[in-house]
Tab-separated table of C-alpha atoms in Angstrom:
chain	number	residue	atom	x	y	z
A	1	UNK	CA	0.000	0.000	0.000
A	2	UNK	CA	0.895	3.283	-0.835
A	3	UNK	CA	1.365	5.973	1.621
A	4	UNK	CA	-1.813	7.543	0.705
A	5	UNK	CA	-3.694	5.045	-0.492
A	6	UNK	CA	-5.312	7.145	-3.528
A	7	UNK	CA	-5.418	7.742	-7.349
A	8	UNK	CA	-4.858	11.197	-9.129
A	9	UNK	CA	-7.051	10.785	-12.166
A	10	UNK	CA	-5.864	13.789	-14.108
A	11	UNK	CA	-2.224	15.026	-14.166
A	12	UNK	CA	-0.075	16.513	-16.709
A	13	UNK	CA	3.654	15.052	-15.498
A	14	UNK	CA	5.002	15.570	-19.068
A	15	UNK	CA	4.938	19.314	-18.391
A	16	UNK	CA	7.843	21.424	-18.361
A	17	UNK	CA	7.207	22.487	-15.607
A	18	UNK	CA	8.686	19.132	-14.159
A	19	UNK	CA	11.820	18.935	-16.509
A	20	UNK	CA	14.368	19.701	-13.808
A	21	UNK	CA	13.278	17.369	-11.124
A	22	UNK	CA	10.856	14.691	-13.138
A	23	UNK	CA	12.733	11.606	-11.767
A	24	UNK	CA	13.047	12.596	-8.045
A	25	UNK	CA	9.004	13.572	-8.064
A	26	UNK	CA	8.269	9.984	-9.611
A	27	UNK	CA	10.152	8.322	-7.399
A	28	UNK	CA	8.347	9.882	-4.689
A	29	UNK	CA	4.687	9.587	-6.192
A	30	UNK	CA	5.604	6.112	-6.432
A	31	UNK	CA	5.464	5.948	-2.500
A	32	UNK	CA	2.429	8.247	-2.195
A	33	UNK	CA	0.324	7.022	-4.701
A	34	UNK	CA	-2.052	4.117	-5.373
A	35	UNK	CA	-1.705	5.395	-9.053
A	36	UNK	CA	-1.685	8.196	-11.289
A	37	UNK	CA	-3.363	8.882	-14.698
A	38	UNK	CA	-1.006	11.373	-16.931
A	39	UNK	CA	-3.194	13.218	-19.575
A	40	UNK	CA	-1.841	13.683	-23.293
A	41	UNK	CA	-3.151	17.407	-24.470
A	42	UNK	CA	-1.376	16.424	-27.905
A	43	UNK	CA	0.017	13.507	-30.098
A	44	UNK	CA	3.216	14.637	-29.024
A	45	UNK	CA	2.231	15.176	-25.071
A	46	UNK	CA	0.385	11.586	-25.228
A	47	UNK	CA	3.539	10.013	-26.505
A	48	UNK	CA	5.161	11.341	-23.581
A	49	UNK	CA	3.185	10.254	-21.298
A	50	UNK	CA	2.789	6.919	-22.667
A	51	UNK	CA	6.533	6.527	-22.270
A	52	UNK	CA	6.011	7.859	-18.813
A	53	UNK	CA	3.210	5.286	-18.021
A	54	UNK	CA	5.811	2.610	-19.231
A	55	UNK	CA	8.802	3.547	-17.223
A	56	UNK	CA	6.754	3.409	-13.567
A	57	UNK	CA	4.277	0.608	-12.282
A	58	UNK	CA	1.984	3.266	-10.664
A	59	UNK	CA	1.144	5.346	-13.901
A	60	UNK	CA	-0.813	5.278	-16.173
A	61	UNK	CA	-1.730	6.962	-19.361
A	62	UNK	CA	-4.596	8.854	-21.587
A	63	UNK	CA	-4.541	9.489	-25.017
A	64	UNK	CA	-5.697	13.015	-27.036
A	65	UNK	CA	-6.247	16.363	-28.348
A	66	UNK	CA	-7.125	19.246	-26.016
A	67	UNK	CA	-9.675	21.430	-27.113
A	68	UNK	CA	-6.734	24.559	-27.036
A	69	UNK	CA	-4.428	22.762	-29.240
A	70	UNK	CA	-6.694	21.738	-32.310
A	71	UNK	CA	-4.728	24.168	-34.384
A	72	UNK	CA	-2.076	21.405	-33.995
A	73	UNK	CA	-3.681	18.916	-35.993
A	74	UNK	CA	-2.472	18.628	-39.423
A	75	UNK	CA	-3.772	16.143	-42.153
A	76	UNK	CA	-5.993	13.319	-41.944
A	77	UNK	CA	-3.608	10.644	-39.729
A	78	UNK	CA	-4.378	12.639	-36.374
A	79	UNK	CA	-6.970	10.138	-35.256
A	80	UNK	CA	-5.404	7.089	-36.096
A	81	UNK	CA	-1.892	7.899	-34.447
A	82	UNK	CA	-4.278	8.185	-30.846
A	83	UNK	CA	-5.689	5.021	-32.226
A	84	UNK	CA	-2.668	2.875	-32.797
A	85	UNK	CA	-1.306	4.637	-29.198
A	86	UNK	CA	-4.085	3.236	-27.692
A	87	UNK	CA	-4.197	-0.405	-28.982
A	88	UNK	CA	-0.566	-0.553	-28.859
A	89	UNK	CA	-0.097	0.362	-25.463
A	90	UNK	CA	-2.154	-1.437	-22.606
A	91	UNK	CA	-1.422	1.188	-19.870
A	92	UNK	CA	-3.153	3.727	-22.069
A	93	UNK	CA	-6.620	4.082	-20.059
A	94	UNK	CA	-8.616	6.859	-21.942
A	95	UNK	CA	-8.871	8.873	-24.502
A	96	UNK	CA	-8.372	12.574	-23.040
A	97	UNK	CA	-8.179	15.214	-22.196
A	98	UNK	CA	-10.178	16.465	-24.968
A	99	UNK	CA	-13.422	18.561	-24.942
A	100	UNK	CA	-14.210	22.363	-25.539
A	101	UNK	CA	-12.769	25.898	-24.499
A	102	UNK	CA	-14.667	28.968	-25.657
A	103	UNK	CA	-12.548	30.476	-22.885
A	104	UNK	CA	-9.569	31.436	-25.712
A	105	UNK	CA	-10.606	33.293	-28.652
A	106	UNK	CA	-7.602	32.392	-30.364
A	107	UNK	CA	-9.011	28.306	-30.396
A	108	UNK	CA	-10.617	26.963	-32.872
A	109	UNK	CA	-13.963	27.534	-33.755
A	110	UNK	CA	-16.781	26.419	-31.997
A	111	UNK	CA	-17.654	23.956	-34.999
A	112	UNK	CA	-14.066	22.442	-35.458
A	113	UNK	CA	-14.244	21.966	-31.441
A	114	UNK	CA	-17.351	20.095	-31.703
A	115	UNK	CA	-15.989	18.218	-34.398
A	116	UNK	CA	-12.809	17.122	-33.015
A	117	UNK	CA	-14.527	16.141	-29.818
A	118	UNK	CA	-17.493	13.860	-31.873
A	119	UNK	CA	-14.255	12.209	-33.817
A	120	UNK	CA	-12.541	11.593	-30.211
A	121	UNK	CA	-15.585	9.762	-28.658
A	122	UNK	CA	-16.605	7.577	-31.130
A	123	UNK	CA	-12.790	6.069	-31.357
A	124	UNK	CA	-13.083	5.833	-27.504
A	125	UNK	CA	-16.474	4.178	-28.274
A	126	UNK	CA	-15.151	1.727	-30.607
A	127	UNK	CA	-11.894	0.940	-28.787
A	128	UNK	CA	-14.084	0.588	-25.564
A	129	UNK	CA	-12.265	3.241	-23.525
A	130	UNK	CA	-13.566	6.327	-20.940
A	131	UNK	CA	-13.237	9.735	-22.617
A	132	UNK	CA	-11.797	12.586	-20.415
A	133	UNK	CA	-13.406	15.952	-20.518
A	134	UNK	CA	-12.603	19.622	-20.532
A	135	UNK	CA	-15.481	22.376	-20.337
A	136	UNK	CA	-14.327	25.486	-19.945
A	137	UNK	CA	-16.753	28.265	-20.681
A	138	UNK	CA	-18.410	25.825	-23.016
A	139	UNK	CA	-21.263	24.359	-20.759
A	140	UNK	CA	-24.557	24.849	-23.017
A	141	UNK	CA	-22.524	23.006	-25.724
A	142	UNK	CA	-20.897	20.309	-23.337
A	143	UNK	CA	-24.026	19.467	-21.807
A	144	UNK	CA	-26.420	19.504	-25.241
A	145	UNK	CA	-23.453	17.286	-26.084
A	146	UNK	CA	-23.777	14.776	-23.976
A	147	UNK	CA	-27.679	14.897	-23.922
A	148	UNK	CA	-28.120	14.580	-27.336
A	149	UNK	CA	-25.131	12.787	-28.554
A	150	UNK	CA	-23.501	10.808	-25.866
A	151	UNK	CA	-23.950	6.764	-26.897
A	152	UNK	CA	-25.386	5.431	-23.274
A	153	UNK	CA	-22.291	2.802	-23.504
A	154	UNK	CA	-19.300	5.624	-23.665
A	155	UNK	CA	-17.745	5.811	-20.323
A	156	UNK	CA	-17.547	9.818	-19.707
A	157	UNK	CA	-15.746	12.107	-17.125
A	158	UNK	CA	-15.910	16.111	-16.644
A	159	UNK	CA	-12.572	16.714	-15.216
A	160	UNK	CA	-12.433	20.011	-12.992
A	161	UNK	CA	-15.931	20.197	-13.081
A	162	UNK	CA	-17.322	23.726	-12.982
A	163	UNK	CA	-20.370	23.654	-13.928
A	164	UNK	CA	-23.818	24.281	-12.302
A	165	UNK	CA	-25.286	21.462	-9.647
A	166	UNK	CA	-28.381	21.383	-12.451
A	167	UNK	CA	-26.039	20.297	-15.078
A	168	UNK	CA	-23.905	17.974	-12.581
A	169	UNK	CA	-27.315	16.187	-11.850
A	170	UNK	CA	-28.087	16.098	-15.965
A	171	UNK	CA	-24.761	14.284	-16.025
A	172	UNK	CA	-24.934	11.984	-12.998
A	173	UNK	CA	-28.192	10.903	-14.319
A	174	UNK	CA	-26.693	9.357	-17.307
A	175	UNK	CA	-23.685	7.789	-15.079
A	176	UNK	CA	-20.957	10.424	-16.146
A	177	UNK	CA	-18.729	11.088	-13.185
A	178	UNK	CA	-17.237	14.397	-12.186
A	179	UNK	CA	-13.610	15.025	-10.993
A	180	UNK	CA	-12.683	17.354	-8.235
A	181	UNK	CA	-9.302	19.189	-7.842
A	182	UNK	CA	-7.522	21.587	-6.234
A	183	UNK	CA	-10.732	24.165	-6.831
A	184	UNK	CA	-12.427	22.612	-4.378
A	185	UNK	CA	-10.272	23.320	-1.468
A	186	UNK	CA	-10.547	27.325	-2.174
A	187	UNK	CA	-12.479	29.619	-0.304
A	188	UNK	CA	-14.195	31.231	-3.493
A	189	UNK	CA	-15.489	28.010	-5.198
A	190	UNK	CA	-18.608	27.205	-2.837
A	191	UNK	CA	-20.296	25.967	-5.402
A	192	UNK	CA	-18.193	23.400	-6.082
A	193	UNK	CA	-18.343	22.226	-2.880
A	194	UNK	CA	-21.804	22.274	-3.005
A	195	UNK	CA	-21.150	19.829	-6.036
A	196	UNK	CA	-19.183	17.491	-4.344
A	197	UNK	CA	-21.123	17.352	-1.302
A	198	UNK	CA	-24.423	16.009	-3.554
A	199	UNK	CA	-22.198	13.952	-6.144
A	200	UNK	CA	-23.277	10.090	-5.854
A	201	UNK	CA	-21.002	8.190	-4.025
A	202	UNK	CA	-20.277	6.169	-6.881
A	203	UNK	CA	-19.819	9.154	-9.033
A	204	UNK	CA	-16.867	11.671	-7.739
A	205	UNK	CA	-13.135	11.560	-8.476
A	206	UNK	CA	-10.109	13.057	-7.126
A	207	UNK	CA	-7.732	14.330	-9.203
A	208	UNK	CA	-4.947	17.611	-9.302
A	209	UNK	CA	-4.810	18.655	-12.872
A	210	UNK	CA	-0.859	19.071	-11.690
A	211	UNK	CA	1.071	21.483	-12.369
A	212	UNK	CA	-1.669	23.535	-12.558
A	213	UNK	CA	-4.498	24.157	-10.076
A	214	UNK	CA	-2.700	23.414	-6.559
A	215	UNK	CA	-4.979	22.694	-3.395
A	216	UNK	CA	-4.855	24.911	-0.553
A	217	UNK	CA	-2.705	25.387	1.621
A	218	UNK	CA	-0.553	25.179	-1.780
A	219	UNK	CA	-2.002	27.147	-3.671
A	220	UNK	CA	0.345	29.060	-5.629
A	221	UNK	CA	3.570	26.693	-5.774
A	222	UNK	CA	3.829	23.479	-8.540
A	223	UNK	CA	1.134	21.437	-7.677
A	224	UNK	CA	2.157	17.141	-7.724
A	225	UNK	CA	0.049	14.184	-7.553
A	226	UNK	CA	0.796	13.703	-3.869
A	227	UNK	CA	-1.300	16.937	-2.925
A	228	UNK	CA	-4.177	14.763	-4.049
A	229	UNK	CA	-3.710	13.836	0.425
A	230	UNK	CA	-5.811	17.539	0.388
A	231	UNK	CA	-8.150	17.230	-2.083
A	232	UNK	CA	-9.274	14.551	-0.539
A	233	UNK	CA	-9.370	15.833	3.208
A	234	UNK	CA	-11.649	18.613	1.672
A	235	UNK	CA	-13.764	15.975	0.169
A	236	UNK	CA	-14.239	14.339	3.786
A	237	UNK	CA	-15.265	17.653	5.169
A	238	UNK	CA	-17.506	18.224	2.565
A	239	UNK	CA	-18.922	15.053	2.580
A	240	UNK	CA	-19.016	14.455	6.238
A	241	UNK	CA	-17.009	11.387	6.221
A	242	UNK	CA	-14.089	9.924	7.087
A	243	UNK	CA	-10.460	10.278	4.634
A	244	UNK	CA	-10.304	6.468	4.763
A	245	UNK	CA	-14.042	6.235	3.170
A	246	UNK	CA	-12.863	8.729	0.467
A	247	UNK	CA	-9.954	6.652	-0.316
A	248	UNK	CA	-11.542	3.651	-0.982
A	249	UNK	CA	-14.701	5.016	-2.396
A	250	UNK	CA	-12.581	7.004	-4.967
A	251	UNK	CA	-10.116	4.513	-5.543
A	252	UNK	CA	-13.181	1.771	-6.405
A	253	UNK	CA	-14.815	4.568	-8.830
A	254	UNK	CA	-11.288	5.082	-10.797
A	255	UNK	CA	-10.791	1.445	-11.166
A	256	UNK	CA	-14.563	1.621	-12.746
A	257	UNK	CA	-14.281	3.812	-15.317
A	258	UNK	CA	-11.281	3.255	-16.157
A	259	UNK	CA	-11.251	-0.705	-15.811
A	260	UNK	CA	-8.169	-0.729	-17.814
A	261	UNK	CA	-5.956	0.077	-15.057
A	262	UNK	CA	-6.451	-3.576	-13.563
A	263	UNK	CA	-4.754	-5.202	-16.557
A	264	UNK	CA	-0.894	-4.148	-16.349
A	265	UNK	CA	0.896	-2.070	-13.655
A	266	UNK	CA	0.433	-1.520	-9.999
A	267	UNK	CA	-3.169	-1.950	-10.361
A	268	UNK	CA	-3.097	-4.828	-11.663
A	269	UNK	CA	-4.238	-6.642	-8.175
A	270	UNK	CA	-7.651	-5.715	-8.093
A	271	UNK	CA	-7.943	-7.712	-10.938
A	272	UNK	CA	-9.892	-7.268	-14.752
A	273	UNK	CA	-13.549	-6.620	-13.888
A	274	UNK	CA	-15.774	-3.029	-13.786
């Protein structure tokens, strides 16, 4: 057992942001952690992390496109160099992060974002993989999405999720789980802790979005995996429960969507079923 006992379902450990001290933080995490999911924003961000998933039991990888980097995508091979990542490599877990940002007005249009999201799904549909999601400033469109589009067998997760609690219900009504970060912990964001206090128990995930987004009483440095420990002490407040109940509970929801984690890796022990 790891010295926390929990999963970070949404990191970015590829960043540059780790270049100068990537192999002391892993060897770390690799005490703290139960396991950690590394999201690709890119092809060339979800090789990375691919390679990073390979080099250390307790990772784990997704595959995709963020919604600000669609200008990146060049030709027609985009979608089947995620797809060959994916089949070719069984730590990959999901395909994410993808989604939409109407945030920037220097992404792509609204259309292309659609798009490229539709394209992303159905691959996760057809290679029977979770897709990981990014609204930002996009939640009309994100939630007509899902409502009218979603196929009821596509796993689905709203990382970060800041959204209303009507849309959060919309979504836990159709099984879609919602991840909760370091936004949670800060003294502005009641209403996400109003969110995570009525999530279903088989519903919320922890998660960092490291480097970005660090928990109080963090905030402001490099966030890491390991501050996951305070993310999840928030969640037990919130919740009115116990840390050890949000450990397991969120460690049994992780292994659930993304059932993939049980094949290969530290994970591996709880075996192949969702």
């Amino acid at each position: 057992m790891s010295r926390l006992g929990i999963i970070d379902t949404h990191a970015h450990l590829d960043d540059n942001r780790f270049d100068a001290d990537r192999e002391q933080v892993l060897d770390r995490l690799s005490r703290d952690m139960e396991a950690v999911i590394t999201q690709g924003t890119t092809y060339e961000t979800s090789v990375a992390s691919v390679r990073l998933a390979e080099q250390y039991d307790f990772l784990y990888a997704a595959v995709g496109w963020h919604p600000e980097d669609l200008a990146g995508i060049t030709g027609d091979a985009w979608l089947a160099d995620l797809e060959r990542l994916a089949r070719e490599h069984e730590k990959v877990v999901a395909i994410g992060e993808i989604g939409l940002d109407y945030y920037w007005k220097e992404n792509e249009p609204r259309e292309v974002q659609l798009r490229r999201l539709r394209e992303q799904c159905e691959l996760a549909l057809a290679l029977d993989l979770p897709v990981v999601l990014h609204d930002r400033d996009a939640h009309g469109d994100a939630l007509a999405f899902v409502q009218q589009e979603k196929p009821k067998s596509l796993r689905m997760v709203f990382h970060c999720f800041s959204g209303s609690l009507e849309m959060a219900r919309e979504l836990w009504k159709r099984g879609i789980y919602t991840g909760f970060g370091g936004t949670s912990t800060y003294k502005g964001s009641k209403k996400v802790r109003e969110i995570l206090a009525a999530c279903p128990e088989d519903l919320f995930l922890l998660e960092t979005d490291c480097p970005y987004l660090t928990p109080e009483p963090y905030r402001g440095r490099r966030n890491d995996p390991s501050y996951t420990e305070f993310v999840a002490q928030n969640a037990a407040l919130t919740r009115g429960t116990t840390w050890e109940h949000i450990a397991e509970q969120s460690t049994k929801n992780a292994l659930t969507v993304f059932d993939r984690m049980t094949r290969s890796g530290r994970m591996a022990k709880y075996g192949g079923s969702r």
